[in-house]
Amino acid sequence: MTTVTAAEPTAEQIAAAEAFDAGEHLVIQAGAGTGKTTTLALLAHTTQRRGRYLAFNRTIAQAAAQTFPRTVICKTAHALAYAAIGHRYQARLNAPRIPSWRTGMELGINRSITLDSKDISPRALSAVVLRTVERFCHSASPVLEAGHVPRLRGLDTDELHAEFADLVLPYAGKAWADLQHPDQGVVRFDHDHYLKMWALSQPRIQADFLLLDEAQDTNPVLEEVFLAQRGHAQLVMVGDSAQAIYGWRGAKDVMTGFDGTPLTLSRSFRFGPQLATEANRWLTIADAPIRLTGTDTIPTEVGEVDEPEAVLCRTNVGTMVEIMKHLDHGYAVALAGGGQALRALAHAARDLQAGRRTSHPELVLFTTWGDLIDYAEHDPAGRDLQPLVDLVSEHGADTILHAADCLVDERHAEVTVSTAHKAKGRQWSTVRIADDFTPPPDLEDTDEHGEPLPGPIDDTEARLAYVAVTRARHGLDLGGLSWIEHHPAGQVGGVCTCPGREGPVSEE
C-alpha cells in the first residue's frame, strides 16, 4: 500500500528543496502520511552530489532504494557497521541464548555480595553486568561509566549506586573485553555490539550529504556518528517526534536538539480532515511540535467499522486474543510480521513444559520451562521472550500453535492483526483499535459528585495512540481508545495539565 501524494510539490516540500539546495543542515518534522520519503527523494533528485540515506530498518531501506536516484545509497546504520567491522564477528552472531547467570560464572561472578545489608545474588549481579554493557552500547560514551549501571530498588541513592557501580564496572569491562574476540567468547554477541565498535572507531561516512530517517527513534550511539559527519557532509534529519515510541528500547528523540534549519511537513496525503482532527487530539496531549492537515479529496470517517482491514493492539498478548477471536468467527487472519517465529517458539515452549529439551537455536540451553520464565522475567537479554511466557501461561502452547497454524499470508487475509509498534510505517484502508488500549487509572481525588477524577494521560501512551490512529486511510474505529471521548484531555481544545505517569511504554 502506498500513500497518495500530490502531483505537484506542496509549499512545504518546495521550501525543503530550496533550503537543501542552499546547503543548510535541516531538521524536518514530518507528520504521519505527509510524504516523507517522497520529499527526501525530491531533495536527492535536485543534485548530482552523492548521498547516503540511513534507514530505521532494512525493509525501509530496500523500499527507499526504489525511489532514490543511483547517486544515493540506502542502508541501515547496522549495515554500514557490519560492512566495516561486524563481518569479522560472523562466527559469534546468532549463537544460542545463554542465561546471564551462566555468562556471569564465566566472567568470575560466583558469589553473592552484600551492600547496605542487602544481599545481591550472582544471578542478579550477572544480569546487571550484561544490562550495563547493553546500555553502554546504546550510549555515545567512549568508555563504560557508572551511569551505564542500572539502578536497583533499595540501592538507588547516589551514594549507594556509586558504590554498586564500583562493583559492577570491572565485570562489565571484562564482558566488553570478551566481546572484542571475533571467533569465540563467553558473552553472547549481537548486532548492537559491532555497531558500538564501529561508532568507537570514529567512522567517516563517504558522502556529500546524509539523510537520517526516523530520527525520533535514533540511539545516542548513532546520533554521535551522524553528527560527527557535519564537517564534511550536509546533514538532513527527518522524522516525527510524536512517533517516538521506542524509548523503552534505548531510542532517543534527537530532533528537538538538532542544530539545523527547522522545517515541517504537515499535510497528510494518507487521510482526510476528520482523521487529521483525531490525530491532532493526540498530538495536543503529547505536546508535539506539529499539527496535521488532512487532504480534502480523501474520504475518511471516524466511527464504527464492522469489518476492518487491520486491528491494532497495544500488546502481543492483545494480538493473540484478536487472532483467536477472528479465527473463531471464520475470518482469514494474518499477523503482521508472520507467525513463523511464534510457531517455532510455541513448539519449544511445549517441549520445555513437557520436560523435554528443545532444539530451538535460541532456547537450546534451557532445561526447564521454569528456567525460561526466570530468564524472561529477570534477564535483560530475555525481555523479548516475556510475551511468549505470558501467552503460554494464559492460553497454553497448543492453543497458540493451533492459532499460528491457521494464520495466512497478508495478501490473502481478510484482516491483519498487529501491535501498534509493528504497525509503524504501515497503513490500511480501515483500522480498528483493539480493547487492550485501556484508559489511565483514576485519581484518588473525586469531583463534586463523588466520582473519581480521570488520571492524566502519559505522553508516551499518547504518542502510541497517535501512531495507531494514523494507520487508517478511509475508516477508523477508535474501539479501545474510545474512552478519550470522555476524558478531559480529549475534549476539543482540552489540555491535560496533570503531571504524567512515569514509566516506558512497550509492546510487551
Short mmCIF file of C-alpha atoms in Angstrom, two decimals:
data_model
loop_
_atom_site.label_atom_id
_atom_site.label_comp_id
_atom_site.label_asym_id
_atom_site.label_seq_id
_atom_site.Cartn_x
_atom_site.Cartn_y
_atom_site.Cartn_z
CA MET A 1 0.00 0.00 0.00
CA THR A 2 1.28 3.42 -0.83
CA THR A 3 0.35 6.86 0.35
CA VAL A 4 -1.23 9.09 -2.26
CA THR A 5 0.97 12.13 -2.84
CA ALA A 6 0.31 15.39 -4.59
CA ALA A 7 1.10 15.61 -8.30
CA GLU A 8 2.88 18.88 -7.63
CA PRO A 9 5.14 19.53 -4.62
CA THR A 10 3.50 21.38 -1.76
CA ALA A 11 4.79 24.71 -0.48
CA GLU A 12 6.41 22.87 2.43
CA GLN A 13 8.20 20.46 0.10
CA ILE A 14 9.39 23.30 -2.11
CA ALA A 15 10.72 25.13 0.96
CA ALA A 16 12.63 21.98 1.97
CA ALA A 17 14.12 21.62 -1.52
CA GLU A 18 15.23 25.26 -1.55
CA ALA A 19 16.84 25.00 1.89
CA PHE A 20 18.59 21.76 0.86
CA ASP A 21 19.86 23.36 -2.34
CA ALA A 22 21.28 26.22 -0.24
CA GLY A 23 23.40 23.69 1.65
CA GLU A 24 21.67 24.15 5.01
CA HIS A 25 21.57 21.42 7.65
CA LEU A 26 17.87 20.55 8.03
CA VAL A 27 15.60 19.05 10.69
CA ILE A 28 12.23 18.19 9.18
CA GLN A 29 9.25 17.32 11.38
CA ALA A 30 7.14 15.11 9.12
CA GLY A 31 3.73 14.02 10.37
CA ALA A 32 2.02 10.75 9.54
CA GLY A 33 1.40 10.32 5.83
CA THR A 34 2.97 13.64 4.82
CA GLY A 35 5.14 12.20 2.05
CA LYS A 36 8.39 12.00 3.99
CA THR A 37 10.19 9.58 1.66
CA THR A 38 8.82 11.37 -1.39
CA THR A 39 10.20 14.63 -0.03
CA LEU A 40 13.63 13.16 0.67
CA ALA A 41 13.72 11.68 -2.83
CA LEU A 42 12.77 15.11 -4.17
CA LEU A 43 15.78 16.60 -2.38
CA ALA A 44 18.09 13.89 -3.71
CA HIS A 45 16.90 14.39 -7.28
CA THR A 46 17.77 18.10 -7.17
CA THR A 47 21.51 17.45 -7.02
CA GLN A 48 24.24 15.36 -8.61
CA ARG A 49 26.07 15.09 -5.30
CA ARG A 50 26.46 11.66 -3.73
CA GLY A 51 24.43 10.93 -0.65
CA ARG A 52 23.56 8.31 1.94
CA TYR A 53 20.10 7.50 3.22
CA LEU A 54 20.17 5.91 6.71
CA ALA A 55 17.00 3.93 7.36
CA PHE A 56 15.50 2.62 10.58
CA ASN A 57 15.31 -0.96 9.28
CA ARG A 58 16.23 -2.99 6.22
CA THR A 59 12.69 -3.08 4.81
CA ILE A 60 12.51 0.71 4.74
CA ALA A 61 15.97 0.92 3.18
CA GLN A 62 15.05 -1.53 0.41
CA ALA A 63 11.83 0.33 -0.37
CA ALA A 64 13.62 3.69 -0.43
CA ALA A 65 16.21 2.37 -2.86
CA GLN A 66 13.45 2.09 -5.49
CA THR A 67 12.69 5.82 -5.12
CA PHE A 68 16.06 7.49 -4.75
CA PRO A 69 18.49 8.20 -7.60
CA ARG A 70 21.52 5.96 -8.04
CA THR A 71 23.68 8.67 -6.51
CA VAL A 72 22.15 7.85 -3.10
CA ILE A 73 22.98 4.61 -1.27
CA CYS A 74 20.18 3.42 1.03
CA LYS A 75 21.33 1.38 4.03
CA THR A 76 20.73 0.90 7.73
CA ALA A 77 23.37 2.02 10.21
CA HIS A 78 23.84 -1.63 11.19
CA ALA A 79 24.55 -2.50 7.54
CA LEU A 80 27.29 0.15 7.39
CA ALA A 81 28.72 -1.09 10.67
CA TYR A 82 28.58 -4.73 9.57
CA ALA A 83 30.42 -4.00 6.34
CA ALA A 84 33.13 -2.13 8.24
CA ILE A 85 33.51 -4.25 11.38
CA GLY A 86 30.62 -6.63 12.05
CA HIS A 87 31.52 -9.19 9.38
CA ARG A 88 34.59 -10.11 11.41
CA TYR A 89 32.28 -11.39 14.17
CA GLN A 90 30.01 -13.54 11.99
CA ALA A 91 31.11 -16.68 13.84
CA ARG A 92 29.69 -15.29 17.10
CA LEU A 93 26.44 -13.81 15.75
CA ASN A 94 23.19 -15.77 16.14
CA ALA A 95 24.68 -18.01 18.82
CA PRO A 96 22.31 -19.81 21.21
CA ARG A 97 20.93 -17.76 24.08
CA ILE A 98 22.90 -18.08 27.30
CA PRO A 99 21.30 -17.32 30.67
CA SER A 100 23.07 -14.37 32.26
CA TRP A 101 23.98 -16.33 35.39
CA ARG A 102 25.93 -18.82 33.28
CA THR A 103 27.72 -15.99 31.47
CA GLY A 104 28.38 -14.40 34.86
CA MET A 105 30.05 -17.58 36.12
CA GLU A 106 32.39 -17.49 33.11
CA LEU A 107 33.19 -13.86 33.96
CA GLY A 108 34.05 -14.82 37.54
CA ILE A 109 30.75 -13.89 39.24
CA ASN A 110 30.37 -16.86 41.55
CA ARG A 111 29.37 -15.48 44.94
CA SER A 112 26.88 -13.08 46.47
CA ILE A 113 27.89 -9.60 47.53
CA THR A 114 26.45 -7.54 50.37
CA LEU A 115 25.79 -3.83 50.07
CA ASP A 116 23.93 -1.77 52.68
CA SER A 117 22.86 -5.01 54.39
CA LYS A 118 21.32 -6.25 51.14
CA ASP A 119 22.50 -9.47 49.51
CA ILE A 120 22.93 -9.39 45.74
CA SER A 121 22.99 -12.87 44.27
CA PRO A 122 25.35 -13.92 41.47
CA ARG A 123 22.31 -14.26 39.21
CA ALA A 124 21.20 -10.68 39.90
CA LEU A 125 24.72 -9.30 39.56
CA SER A 126 25.25 -11.13 36.27
CA ALA A 127 22.06 -9.65 34.84
CA VAL A 128 23.12 -6.14 35.88
CA VAL A 129 26.53 -6.60 34.27
CA LEU A 130 25.03 -7.54 30.91
CA ARG A 131 22.46 -4.76 31.16
CA THR A 132 25.33 -2.33 31.83
CA VAL A 133 27.06 -3.40 28.60
CA GLU A 134 23.78 -3.06 26.72
CA ARG A 135 23.28 0.49 27.99
CA PHE A 136 26.87 1.34 27.10
CA CYS A 137 26.32 0.13 23.54
CA HIS A 138 23.28 2.38 23.15
CA SER A 139 25.12 5.40 24.54
CA ALA A 140 27.51 7.87 22.95
CA SER A 141 30.07 7.38 25.72
CA PRO A 142 33.56 6.15 24.73
CA VAL A 143 34.02 4.22 27.98
CA LEU A 144 31.95 2.26 30.47
CA GLU A 145 30.78 4.56 33.25
CA ALA A 146 28.74 4.44 36.43
CA GLY A 147 25.82 5.97 34.54
CA HIS A 148 25.53 2.82 32.43
CA VAL A 149 24.89 0.69 35.53
CA PRO A 150 21.13 0.39 36.07
CA ARG A 151 19.83 1.42 39.47
CA LEU A 152 18.40 -1.31 41.68
CA ARG A 153 15.50 -0.76 44.03
CA GLY A 154 16.84 -0.22 47.52
CA LEU A 155 20.24 0.81 46.18
CA ASP A 156 19.14 3.82 44.15
CA THR A 157 20.56 6.67 46.20
CA ASP A 158 23.53 8.38 44.55
CA GLU A 159 25.95 7.15 47.20
CA LEU A 160 24.80 3.52 47.14
CA HIS A 161 24.58 3.45 43.36
CA ALA A 162 28.16 4.75 43.07
CA GLU A 163 29.33 2.02 45.42
CA PHE A 164 27.34 -0.59 43.50
CA ALA A 165 28.75 0.69 40.19
CA ASP A 166 32.28 0.22 41.53
CA LEU A 167 31.44 -3.47 41.99
CA VAL A 168 29.74 -3.88 38.61
CA LEU A 169 32.05 -1.99 36.26
CA PRO A 170 35.08 -4.35 36.49
CA TYR A 171 32.87 -7.27 35.42
CA ALA A 172 31.24 -5.15 32.68
CA GLY A 173 34.72 -4.23 31.43
CA LYS A 174 35.62 -7.90 31.37
CA ALA A 175 32.44 -8.66 29.38
CA TRP A 176 33.20 -5.89 26.87
CA ALA A 177 36.77 -7.19 26.51
CA ASP A 178 35.38 -10.67 25.85
CA LEU A 179 33.25 -9.27 23.03
CA GLN A 180 36.33 -7.99 21.20
CA HIS A 181 37.36 -11.53 20.20
CA PRO A 182 35.97 -12.31 16.72
CA ASP A 183 35.88 -16.10 16.89
CA GLN A 184 34.81 -17.13 20.38
CA GLY A 185 33.84 -15.82 23.78
CA VAL A 186 31.51 -16.36 26.73
CA VAL A 187 29.22 -13.35 26.20
CA ARG A 188 26.51 -13.70 23.55
CA PHE A 189 27.41 -11.37 20.68
CA ASP A 190 24.67 -9.32 18.99
CA HIS A 191 24.31 -6.62 16.36
CA ASP A 192 24.43 -3.69 18.77
CA HIS A 193 27.91 -4.77 19.85
CA TYR A 194 29.52 -4.29 16.45
CA LEU A 195 27.52 -1.08 15.94
CA LYS A 196 29.15 0.31 19.08
CA MET A 197 32.57 -0.86 17.96
CA TRP A 198 32.03 0.90 14.64
CA ALA A 199 30.99 4.11 16.41
CA LEU A 200 34.07 3.97 18.63
CA SER A 201 36.25 3.78 15.51
CA GLN A 202 35.04 7.31 14.64
CA PRO A 203 33.99 6.35 11.10
CA ARG A 204 33.87 8.83 8.27
CA ILE A 205 30.90 8.13 6.03
CA GLN A 206 31.84 8.92 2.45
CA ALA A 207 29.03 11.15 1.21
CA ASP A 208 28.27 14.75 0.33
CA PHE A 209 25.01 14.64 2.27
CA LEU A 210 23.33 12.31 4.76
CA LEU A 211 19.60 11.75 5.17
CA LEU A 212 18.68 10.28 8.58
CA ASP A 213 15.18 8.80 8.52
CA GLU A 214 13.03 8.03 11.59
CA ALA A 215 15.33 10.32 13.55
CA GLN A 216 12.98 10.31 16.54
CA ASP A 217 13.97 6.68 17.21
CA THR A 218 17.73 7.13 16.95
CA ASN A 219 20.02 5.75 19.65
CA PRO A 220 22.65 8.17 21.03
CA VAL A 221 25.36 5.94 19.57
CA LEU A 222 24.05 6.53 16.03
CA GLU A 223 23.36 10.19 16.77
CA GLU A 224 27.03 10.61 17.63
CA VAL A 225 28.15 9.03 14.33
CA PHE A 226 25.67 11.10 12.34
CA LEU A 227 26.61 14.42 13.94
CA ALA A 228 30.33 13.68 13.54
CA GLN A 229 29.89 13.87 9.74
CA ARG A 230 28.89 17.54 9.97
CA GLY A 231 32.35 18.78 8.99
CA HIS A 232 32.28 17.23 5.51
CA ALA A 233 28.62 16.42 4.76
CA GLN A 234 25.30 18.24 4.72
CA LEU A 235 23.01 16.69 7.34
CA VAL A 236 19.26 16.25 6.93
CA MET A 237 17.36 14.80 9.86
CA VAL A 238 13.72 13.80 9.24
CA GLY A 239 11.11 12.17 11.42
CA ASP A 240 8.12 12.70 13.65
CA SER A 241 8.81 13.46 17.31
CA ALA A 242 5.24 12.38 18.08
CA GLN A 243 6.12 8.86 16.88
CA ALA A 244 9.00 8.44 19.35
CA ILE A 245 7.67 5.19 20.83
CA TYR A 246 10.87 3.21 21.36
CA GLY A 247 12.30 5.00 24.40
CA TRP A 248 11.93 1.76 26.38
CA ARG A 249 14.42 0.22 23.92
CA GLY A 250 17.07 2.92 24.35
CA ALA A 251 15.98 5.15 21.48
CA LYS A 252 16.10 8.91 21.83
CA ASP A 253 14.32 11.73 20.01
CA VAL A 254 17.36 13.63 18.75
CA MET A 255 15.35 16.01 16.57
CA THR A 256 14.43 18.58 19.20
CA GLY A 257 18.06 19.47 19.97
CA PHE A 258 19.49 19.33 16.43
CA ASP A 259 21.30 22.46 15.23
CA GLY A 260 19.69 22.92 11.84
CA THR A 261 17.01 24.82 9.94
CA PRO A 262 13.62 23.62 11.28
CA LEU A 263 11.02 22.69 8.66
CA THR A 264 7.70 20.85 8.72
CA LEU A 265 5.61 18.56 6.54
CA SER A 266 2.09 18.86 7.92
CA ARG A 267 -0.27 17.97 5.08
CA SER A 268 -1.16 14.29 5.21
CA PHE A 269 -1.82 12.56 1.91
CA ARG A 270 -2.98 9.42 3.74
CA PHE A 271 -6.32 10.54 5.15
CA GLY A 272 -8.92 13.26 5.20
CA PRO A 273 -9.67 16.13 7.61
CA GLN A 274 -11.78 14.13 10.08
CA LEU A 275 -8.96 11.73 10.90
CA ALA A 276 -6.48 14.61 10.98
CA THR A 277 -8.63 16.13 13.74
CA GLU A 278 -8.42 12.88 15.69
CA ALA A 279 -4.65 12.75 15.19
CA ASN A 280 -4.32 16.34 16.37
CA ARG A 281 -6.14 15.47 19.57
CA TRP A 282 -3.37 13.02 20.50
CA LEU A 283 -0.67 15.38 19.23
CA THR A 284 -2.01 18.04 21.59
CA ILE A 285 -1.97 15.64 24.54
CA ALA A 286 1.61 14.63 23.70
CA ASP A 287 2.61 18.30 23.37
CA ALA A 288 4.03 17.51 19.93
CA PRO A 289 5.63 20.23 17.77
CA ILE A 290 3.35 19.62 14.77
CA ARG A 291 -0.35 19.53 13.83
CA LEU A 292 -1.73 17.82 10.74
CA THR A 293 -3.99 18.89 7.90
CA GLY A 294 -5.90 16.20 6.05
CA THR A 295 -6.47 16.02 2.30
CA ASP A 296 -9.97 17.19 1.41
CA THR A 297 -10.31 14.81 -1.53
CA ILE A 298 -9.71 11.70 0.62
CA PRO A 299 -12.92 10.42 2.23
CA THR A 300 -12.04 9.31 5.77
CA GLU A 301 -14.53 8.67 8.56
CA VAL A 302 -14.05 8.07 12.28
CA GLY A 303 -16.74 5.74 13.56
CA GLU A 304 -17.72 2.11 13.87
CA VAL A 305 -16.06 -0.27 11.40
CA ASP A 306 -17.67 -3.70 11.26
CA GLU A 307 -15.01 -5.48 9.19
CA PRO A 308 -11.70 -3.63 9.49
CA GLU A 309 -8.78 -4.45 7.26
CA ALA A 310 -6.47 -4.27 10.30
CA VAL A 311 -6.83 -4.49 14.07
CA LEU A 312 -4.08 -2.76 16.05
CA CYS A 313 -3.23 -3.87 19.58
CA ARG A 314 -1.13 -2.38 22.32
CA THR A 315 0.44 -5.69 23.38
CA ASN A 316 1.48 -9.03 21.92
CA VAL A 317 -0.98 -10.73 24.23
CA GLY A 318 -3.65 -8.49 22.72
CA THR A 319 -2.76 -9.69 19.23
CA MET A 320 -3.24 -13.30 20.30
CA VAL A 321 -6.67 -12.50 21.73
CA GLU A 322 -7.70 -10.79 18.48
CA ILE A 323 -6.31 -13.60 16.34
CA MET A 324 -8.26 -16.26 18.17
CA LYS A 325 -11.44 -14.14 18.22
CA HIS A 326 -11.35 -13.58 14.47
CA LEU A 327 -10.48 -17.21 13.77
CA ASP A 328 -13.49 -18.26 15.84
CA HIS A 329 -15.67 -16.06 13.60
CA GLY A 330 -14.30 -17.69 10.46
CA TYR A 331 -12.04 -14.90 9.18
CA ALA A 332 -8.80 -15.46 7.29
CA VAL A 333 -6.30 -13.83 9.67
CA ALA A 334 -2.73 -12.62 9.18
CA LEU A 335 -0.29 -11.48 11.84
CA ALA A 336 1.96 -8.58 10.88
CA GLY A 337 5.45 -9.98 10.55
CA GLY A 338 4.12 -13.51 10.11
CA GLY A 339 3.60 -16.31 12.61
CA GLN A 340 6.68 -18.40 11.90
CA ALA A 341 8.67 -17.20 14.89
CA LEU A 342 5.65 -17.51 17.17
CA ARG A 343 5.05 -21.07 15.96
CA ALA A 344 8.66 -22.14 16.50
CA LEU A 345 8.76 -20.66 19.98
CA ALA A 346 5.42 -22.26 20.90
CA HIS A 347 6.79 -25.66 19.86
CA ALA A 348 9.86 -25.03 22.01
CA ALA A 349 7.70 -23.92 24.94
CA ARG A 350 5.61 -27.07 24.69
CA ASP A 351 8.75 -29.21 24.72
CA LEU A 352 10.11 -27.43 27.80
CA GLN A 353 6.79 -27.70 29.61
CA ALA A 354 6.78 -31.43 28.91
CA GLY A 355 10.26 -31.77 30.40
CA ARG A 356 11.98 -32.19 27.05
CA ARG A 357 14.97 -30.27 25.77
CA THR A 358 14.28 -28.22 22.67
CA SER A 359 16.36 -27.84 19.53
CA HIS A 360 15.26 -24.25 19.04
CA PRO A 361 18.54 -22.36 18.50
CA GLU A 362 17.67 -19.61 20.96
CA LEU A 363 16.35 -21.90 23.69
CA VAL A 364 18.58 -24.93 23.33
CA LEU A 365 20.42 -24.28 26.61
CA PHE A 366 17.30 -24.11 28.79
CA THR A 367 16.46 -27.33 30.56
CA THR A 368 13.05 -26.46 32.08
CA TRP A 369 10.12 -24.10 31.50
CA GLY A 370 10.83 -22.59 34.90
CA ASP A 371 14.33 -21.59 33.80
CA LEU A 372 12.86 -19.84 30.77
CA ILE A 373 10.30 -17.97 32.89
CA ASP A 374 13.07 -16.79 35.20
CA TYR A 375 15.21 -15.73 32.22
CA ALA A 376 12.37 -13.78 30.59
CA GLU A 377 11.34 -12.02 33.80
CA HIS A 378 14.76 -11.14 35.22
CA ASP A 379 17.38 -11.21 32.47
CA PRO A 380 17.72 -8.05 30.30
CA ALA A 381 18.58 -10.18 27.28
CA GLY A 382 15.34 -12.15 27.68
CA ARG A 383 12.83 -9.33 27.70
CA ASP A 384 11.67 -10.12 24.17
CA LEU A 385 10.63 -13.60 25.38
CA GLN A 386 8.26 -12.22 28.03
CA PRO A 387 5.29 -12.04 25.60
CA LEU A 388 5.78 -15.75 24.83
CA VAL A 389 5.76 -16.61 28.53
CA ASP A 390 2.61 -14.53 29.05
CA LEU A 391 0.81 -16.08 26.08
CA VAL A 392 1.65 -19.65 27.04
CA SER A 393 0.67 -19.07 30.67
CA GLU A 394 -2.70 -17.60 29.67
CA HIS A 395 -3.71 -19.71 26.67
CA GLY A 396 -1.43 -22.76 26.56
CA ALA A 397 1.11 -23.70 23.92
CA ASP A 398 -1.29 -25.96 21.99
CA THR A 399 -3.84 -23.17 21.57
CA ILE A 400 -1.16 -20.82 20.31
CA LEU A 401 0.15 -23.42 17.89
CA HIS A 402 -3.33 -24.04 16.52
CA ALA A 403 -3.90 -20.32 16.02
CA ALA A 404 -0.48 -19.87 14.41
CA ASP A 405 -1.15 -22.77 12.04
CA CYS A 406 -4.37 -21.07 10.95
CA LEU A 407 -2.71 -17.77 10.02
CA VAL A 408 -2.50 -16.82 6.36
CA ASP A 409 -0.24 -14.51 4.37
CA GLU A 410 -1.31 -10.87 4.45
CA ARG A 411 -2.01 -10.99 0.71
CA HIS A 412 -4.80 -13.49 1.35
CA ALA A 413 -6.07 -12.22 4.69
CA GLU A 414 -9.45 -10.69 5.42
CA VAL A 415 -7.98 -9.00 8.49
CA THR A 416 -4.41 -8.30 9.63
CA VAL A 417 -3.66 -8.16 13.35
CA SER A 418 -0.66 -6.18 14.58
CA THR A 419 0.74 -4.36 17.55
CA ALA A 420 0.83 -0.58 17.16
CA HIS A 421 4.63 -0.80 17.37
CA LYS A 422 4.86 -3.20 14.42
CA ALA A 423 2.25 -1.16 12.52
CA LYS A 424 4.54 1.86 12.50
CA GLY A 425 5.28 2.78 8.90
CA ARG A 426 2.27 0.76 7.70
CA GLN A 427 -1.22 1.79 6.58
CA TRP A 428 -4.55 0.13 5.82
CA SER A 429 -7.83 1.26 4.35
CA THR A 430 -9.79 0.62 7.56
CA VAL A 431 -8.47 0.12 11.09
CA ARG A 432 -9.99 -0.80 14.43
CA ILE A 433 -8.16 -0.15 17.71
CA ALA A 434 -8.16 -3.22 19.99
CA ASP A 435 -9.53 -3.24 23.51
CA ASP A 436 -6.15 -3.51 25.23
CA PHE A 437 -5.66 0.25 24.83
CA THR A 438 -7.04 0.99 28.27
CA PRO A 439 -7.55 4.41 29.91
CA PRO A 440 -5.16 5.66 32.60
CA PRO A 441 -6.07 4.77 36.21
CA ASP A 442 -8.43 7.15 38.00
CA LEU A 443 -7.02 9.52 40.58
CA GLU A 444 -7.83 9.16 44.26
CA ASP A 445 -9.48 12.59 44.16
CA THR A 446 -13.16 12.91 43.26
CA ASP A 447 -15.32 15.57 41.62
CA GLU A 448 -18.26 17.41 43.17
CA HIS A 449 -20.45 14.37 42.52
CA GLY A 450 -18.10 12.00 44.29
CA GLU A 451 -16.95 10.39 41.05
CA PRO A 452 -13.21 9.63 40.71
CA LEU A 453 -11.30 12.05 38.51
CA PRO A 454 -9.69 10.58 35.39
CA GLY A 455 -5.94 10.14 35.67
CA PRO A 456 -3.52 12.00 33.38
CA ILE A 457 -2.52 10.53 30.04
CA ASP A 458 1.18 9.74 29.81
CA ASP A 459 2.69 11.37 26.74
CA THR A 460 4.28 8.06 25.65
CA GLU A 461 0.81 6.49 25.64
CA ALA A 462 -0.50 9.47 23.65
CA ARG A 463 2.26 9.02 21.08
CA LEU A 464 1.47 5.32 20.72
CA ALA A 465 -2.22 6.18 20.26
CA TYR A 466 -1.26 8.76 17.62
CA VAL A 467 0.70 6.11 15.72
CA ALA A 468 -2.25 3.71 15.92
CA VAL A 469 -4.98 6.09 14.74
CA THR A 470 -2.91 7.40 11.82
CA ARG A 471 -2.53 3.98 10.20
CA ALA A 472 -6.01 4.28 8.62
CA ARG A 473 -6.76 5.87 5.25
CA HIS A 474 -10.54 5.71 4.92
CA GLY A 475 -12.07 4.39 8.13
CA LEU A 476 -11.02 4.41 11.80
CA ASP A 477 -12.85 2.67 14.64
CA LEU A 478 -11.46 4.07 17.90
CA GLY A 479 -12.51 0.91 19.74
CA GLY A 480 -10.26 0.58 22.77
CA LEU A 481 -9.38 4.28 22.59
CA SER A 482 -12.99 5.44 22.69
CA TRP A 483 -12.55 6.42 26.33
CA ILE A 484 -10.75 9.54 25.08
CA GLU A 485 -14.16 10.95 24.12
CA HIS A 486 -14.97 11.30 27.84
CA HIS A 487 -11.52 12.22 29.16
CA PRO A 488 -10.88 15.92 29.93
CA ALA A 489 -7.71 15.91 27.84
CA GLY A 490 -9.61 14.58 24.85
CA GLN A 491 -12.16 17.36 24.64
CA VAL A 492 -11.92 19.88 21.84
CA GLY A 493 -9.36 22.43 22.96
CA GLY A 494 -8.81 20.46 26.16
CA VAL A 495 -5.32 20.09 27.57
CA CYS A 496 -4.39 17.78 30.43
CA THR A 497 -2.42 19.77 32.98
CA CYS A 498 -1.90 16.89 35.38
CA PRO A 499 1.65 15.53 35.71
CA GLY A 500 2.24 12.47 33.53
CA ARG A 501 2.70 9.00 34.91
CA GLU A 502 6.21 7.62 34.84
CA GLY A 503 7.35 4.52 33.05
CA PRO A 504 8.10 3.43 29.49
CA VAL A 505 5.57 2.02 27.09
CA SER A 506 6.42 -1.11 25.16
CA GLU A 507 4.53 -3.71 23.21
CA GLU A 508 5.49 -6.28 25.78
#
